[in-house]
Amino acid sequence: MENILLPLENFFGQLWPLVWSIVKIVLILIPLFLGVAYMTYAERKIIGAMQVRIGPNRVGPFGLLQPIADTVKLLFKEVILPLRANKLLYILGPVLALGPALVAWAVVPFADGWVYADINAGLLFLLAVTSVEVYGIIISGWASNSKYAMLGAMRATAQMISYEVALSFALLAVLMTSSSLNLGDIVASQGQGIGRDMGLSFLSWNWLPLLPMFVVYIISGIAETNRSPFDTVEGESEIVAGHMIEYSGMAFALFFLGEYANMILVSAMTAVLFLGGWLSPVSFLPDGFFWFALKMSAMLWLFLWARATFPRFRYDHTMRLGWKVFIPVTLVWLFVLAVWMMTPLSLWK
Amino acid sequence: MEFKTLVFYFFSTIVLLAALGVILARNPVYAVLSLVAAFVGASGVWMLLEAEFLAITLVLVYVGAVMVLFLFVVMMLDIDPARLREGFWRYLPLALLVGALLLGEMTLVLNGDWFQAMQAPAAAGAEYSNTQALGRVLYTLYAYPFELASLVLLIAMIAAVSLTHRKREGVKRVDPAQQVKVKRNERLRVVSMPVEKEEDAAPVATAGES
């Protein structure tokens, strides 16, 4: 690999680190965008199957070109500016909604050493970046100069801030067991323990010893991305589409991209933090990117399954679940975990 | 000029322009957003100082939570910009005093070497983890002051909630525990009814209801 790149390195000289970074960014983002496009296709197909429908099947074989047709349609649609909307913030909103969802991928390790920025404070960086996401929603809701958009933005803000607390507590537990903020180290720390010694590595991944946190993390992740059953933020039947009601064409598409990129990000995080990232579930199979992709897909499927299964939560129930159920549960479990780690029964040495 | 210097000036320009925006913007929402930009710029400057934990926490806590709530409140309030500008001359002396104090403090910090009040920290090695160092100090050397500070914050939080909480009479509340405990028989009664036969009428198709 090094030898193949050497002539290129000599050609670019001083600019090589910059060029190489851009190449790596493109290598991460293009599959991500393709993933987003085909996630919409998979969503329609899978939910269709669950509801005994066929789903898209007209464009291309098995409807496989449907996402591309949708993209072209959105590209050619006019972006409408509402009367008396705040123009600058109206355009900035969707950009801010998508930006952080892409930035966060900088620290996600795809396989051993396959990471764009291998920083020590990776988990912290991820929390910080995802907490900025809410600006896109709140700004677009306010700038649209529309009642429904404002209501949607208010709901989104309250919901995302509330679930961020539970989410962070769940991450704290992972942090305690792996005693590192580096995502690569977190994955590596899951590859040892009693399960590993028995040849069944999947037993020593974080999901089993931290089961309550795992459940809280998944549910909070669904709520944090405003997906069904916690999609009161968009709530078609009550506030039409919340913050994106006034958007059309590409501006709307950016919100869409952001939402799906976030879903994929939460799935990737679950895979890294609780499901052992690129590690293989049994010792006789090799580790690799393949496992990471598989775990991520399974998590994404869970998102769709939840959407097809549960009715939408009422807004006050959503807030109650976050503040009165998840936060106490995570607090108690953190305490239990701290005591457990100090006893001789500790699994993390 | 070193590249790092260029980055420093880039971030400082953002901080200065955004800080000016906070006090000069006519629209309060723009002022809050400028403050957000100032925090992000300051976080960049801290990152240059190798204080990555503080830099990221600044974004996480201030940008991600505090300023969102700020924006939330500013958007919901009907703020009259003219009223905010009232009493400019009356508060000017106090503002100048505070400004002079800040300027003095900054001079002391920035010229720390010259006053021999502060020494620049030695450059840390590549293996040095800011987060680990902070955690070690906070939970060993300063454990009691740290716990005390968190206790004060907790009390402040509870006080804020109890001060702003209004008890209203006659409000209907939902108790989820009670809702879950409901048995079918309390809500639903299944009545068995014989089919009523009407003479000379076409038989009505009955769906599978009981």
CSV table of N, CA, C and O in Angstrom, one decimal, chain A residues 86 88-89 121 124-125 127-128 131-132 134-135 138-139 142 150 154 157 161 181 320, chain B residues 27 29-30 33 36 53 56 59-60 63-65 67-69 71-72 75-76 131 176:
chain,number,residue,atom,x,y,z
A,86,ASN,N,-36.7,34.6,7.5
A,86,ASN,CA,-35.4,35.2,7.6
A,86,ASN,C,-34.5,34.4,6.7
A,86,ASN,O,-34.1,33.3,6.9
A,88,LEU,N,-31.3,34.4,5.5
A,88,LEU,CA,-30.0,33.8,5.8
A,88,LEU,C,-30.2,32.6,6.7
A,88,LEU,O,-29.6,31.5,6.4
A,89,LEU,N,-30.9,32.7,7.8
A,89,LEU,CA,-31.1,31.6,8.7
A,89,LEU,C,-31.9,30.5,8.1
A,89,LEU,O,-31.7,29.3,8.4
A,121,ALA,N,-9.8,11.9,22.6
A,121,ALA,CA,-11.0,12.3,23.2
A,121,ALA,C,-12.2,12.1,22.2
A,121,ALA,O,-13.1,12.8,22.1
A,124,LEU,N,-15.8,12.0,23.4
A,124,LEU,CA,-16.2,13.4,23.8
A,124,LEU,C,-16.5,14.2,22.6
A,124,LEU,O,-17.5,15.0,22.5
A,125,PHE,N,-15.7,14.1,21.6
A,125,PHE,CA,-15.8,14.8,20.3
A,125,PHE,C,-17.2,14.5,19.7
A,125,PHE,O,-17.9,15.3,19.3
A,127,LEU,N,-19.9,13.3,21.2
A,127,LEU,CA,-21.0,13.9,22.0
A,127,LEU,C,-21.1,15.4,21.7
A,127,LEU,O,-22.3,15.8,21.5
A,128,ALA,N,-20.0,16.1,21.6
A,128,ALA,CA,-20.1,17.5,21.3
A,128,ALA,C,-20.7,17.8,19.9
A,128,ALA,O,-21.5,18.6,19.8
A,131,SER,N,-24.3,17.1,19.7
A,131,SER,CA,-25.2,18.0,20.5
A,131,SER,C,-25.4,19.3,19.7
A,131,SER,O,-26.3,20.1,20.0
A,132,VAL,N,-24.6,19.6,18.7
A,132,VAL,CA,-24.7,20.8,17.9
A,132,VAL,C,-25.9,20.6,16.8
A,132,VAL,O,-26.4,21.6,16.4
A,134,VAL,N,-28.9,20.0,17.0
A,134,VAL,CA,-30.2,20.6,17.3
A,134,VAL,C,-30.3,22.0,16.7
A,134,VAL,O,-31.4,22.5,16.4
A,135,TYR,N,-29.2,22.7,16.5
A,135,TYR,CA,-29.3,24.1,15.9
A,135,TYR,C,-29.9,24.1,14.6
A,135,TYR,O,-30.7,25.1,14.3
A,138,ILE,N,-33.7,24.0,15.3
A,138,ILE,CA,-34.3,25.2,16.0
A,138,ILE,C,-34.2,26.4,15.1
A,138,ILE,O,-35.2,27.2,15.0
A,139,ILE,N,-33.1,26.6,14.3
A,139,ILE,CA,-33.0,27.7,13.5
A,139,ILE,C,-34.0,27.7,12.3
A,139,ILE,O,-34.6,28.7,12.0
A,142,TRP,N,-37.5,28.5,13.5
A,142,TRP,CA,-37.7,29.9,13.8
A,142,TRP,C,-37.7,30.7,12.5
A,142,TRP,O,-38.6,31.6,12.3
A,150,MET,N,-42.4,26.3,14.1
A,150,MET,CA,-41.9,26.8,15.5
A,150,MET,C,-42.3,25.7,16.5
A,150,MET,O,-41.4,25.4,17.4
A,154,MET,N,-39.6,23.6,18.8
A,154,MET,CA,-39.6,23.6,20.2
A,154,MET,C,-39.6,22.2,20.8
A,154,MET,O,-38.9,21.8,21.7
A,157,THR,N,-36.2,20.6,20.2
A,157,THR,CA,-35.2,21.0,21.2
A,157,THR,C,-35.3,20.3,22.5
A,157,THR,O,-34.3,19.8,23.1
A,161,ILE,N,-32.5,17.5,23.8
A,161,ILE,CA,-31.7,17.8,25.0
A,161,ILE,C,-32.0,16.8,26.1
A,161,ILE,O,-31.1,16.4,26.8
A,181,LEU,N,-11.3,7.1,26.2
A,181,LEU,CA,-12.3,7.9,25.4
A,181,LEU,C,-12.0,7.7,23.9
A,181,LEU,O,-12.7,8.1,23.1
A,320,ARG,N,-41.6,12.0,29.7
A,320,ARG,CA,-41.6,11.3,30.9
A,320,ARG,C,-40.6,10.1,30.9
A,320,ARG,O,-39.9,9.9,31.8
B,27,ASN,N,-31.2,42.2,16.2
B,27,ASN,CA,-32.1,41.0,16.5
B,27,ASN,C,-31.5,40.2,17.6
B,27,ASN,O,-30.3,39.7,17.4
B,29,VAL,N,-32.0,37.2,18.3
B,29,VAL,CA,-31.6,35.8,17.9
B,29,VAL,C,-30.2,35.8,17.2
B,29,VAL,O,-29.4,34.9,17.5
B,30,TYR,N,-30.0,36.9,16.4
B,30,TYR,CA,-28.6,37.0,15.9
B,30,TYR,C,-27.6,37.1,17.0
B,30,TYR,O,-26.5,36.6,16.8
B,33,LEU,N,-26.9,33.7,18.4
B,33,LEU,CA,-26.1,32.9,17.4
B,33,LEU,C,-24.7,33.4,17.3
B,33,LEU,O,-23.8,32.6,17.2
B,36,VAL,N,-22.9,31.9,20.1
B,36,VAL,CA,-22.5,30.5,19.8
B,36,VAL,C,-21.2,30.4,19.0
B,36,VAL,O,-20.3,29.6,19.3
B,53,PHE,N,-9.8,18.6,26.4
B,53,PHE,CA,-10.9,18.3,27.2
B,53,PHE,C,-11.8,19.5,27.4
B,53,PHE,O,-13.0,19.5,27.1
B,56,ILE,N,-13.5,20.7,24.0
B,56,ILE,CA,-14.7,19.9,23.6
B,56,ILE,C,-15.8,20.1,24.6
B,56,ILE,O,-17.0,20.2,24.2
B,59,VAL,N,-17.8,23.2,23.8
B,59,VAL,CA,-18.8,23.0,22.8
B,59,VAL,C,-20.0,22.1,23.3
B,59,VAL,O,-21.2,22.5,23.1
B,60,LEU,N,-19.7,21.1,24.0
B,60,LEU,CA,-20.7,20.1,24.5
B,60,LEU,C,-21.7,20.8,25.4
B,60,LEU,O,-22.9,20.7,25.3
B,63,VAL,N,-22.4,25.3,23.9
B,63,VAL,CA,-23.0,25.3,22.6
B,63,VAL,C,-24.1,24.3,22.5
B,63,VAL,O,-25.2,24.6,22.1
B,64,GLY,N,-23.9,23.1,23.0
B,64,GLY,CA,-24.9,22.0,22.8
B,64,GLY,C,-26.1,22.1,23.7
B,64,GLY,O,-27.1,21.5,23.4
B,65,ALA,N,-25.9,22.7,24.9
B,65,ALA,CA,-27.0,22.7,25.9
B,65,ALA,C,-27.5,24.1,26.3
B,65,ALA,O,-28.6,24.5,26.1
B,67,MET,N,-26.7,27.2,25.3
B,67,MET,CA,-27.1,28.2,24.3
B,67,MET,C,-28.4,27.8,23.6
B,67,MET,O,-29.1,28.6,23.1
B,68,VAL,N,-28.6,26.5,23.5
B,68,VAL,CA,-29.8,26.0,22.9
B,68,VAL,C,-31.0,26.5,23.7
B,68,VAL,O,-32.0,27.0,23.1
B,69,LEU,N,-30.9,26.3,25.0
B,69,LEU,CA,-32.0,26.8,25.9
B,69,LEU,C,-32.2,28.3,25.8
B,69,LEU,O,-33.3,28.8,25.8
B,71,LEU,N,-31.4,30.2,23.2
B,71,LEU,CA,-32.1,30.5,21.9
B,71,LEU,C,-33.6,30.2,22.0
B,71,LEU,O,-34.4,31.0,21.5
B,72,PHE,N,-33.9,29.1,22.6
B,72,PHE,CA,-35.3,28.7,22.9
B,72,PHE,C,-36.1,29.8,23.5
B,72,PHE,O,-37.1,30.2,23.1
B,75,MET,N,-36.3,33.1,21.3
B,75,MET,CA,-37.2,32.9,20.2
B,75,MET,C,-38.7,33.0,20.7
B,75,MET,O,-39.5,33.5,20.0
B,76,MET,N,-38.9,32.6,21.9
B,76,MET,CA,-40.3,32.6,22.4
B,76,MET,C,-40.7,33.9,23.0
B,76,MET,O,-41.9,34.3,23.0
B,131,THR,N,-7.4,14.9,29.3
B,131,THR,CA,-8.6,14.4,30.1
B,131,THR,C,-8.2,13.6,31.3
B,131,THR,O,-8.7,13.8,32.4
B,176,PRO,N,-49.3,7.4,35.1
B,176,PRO,CA,-49.1,6.2,34.2
B,176,PRO,C,-49.2,4.9,35.0
B,176,PRO,O,-49.6,3.9,34.4
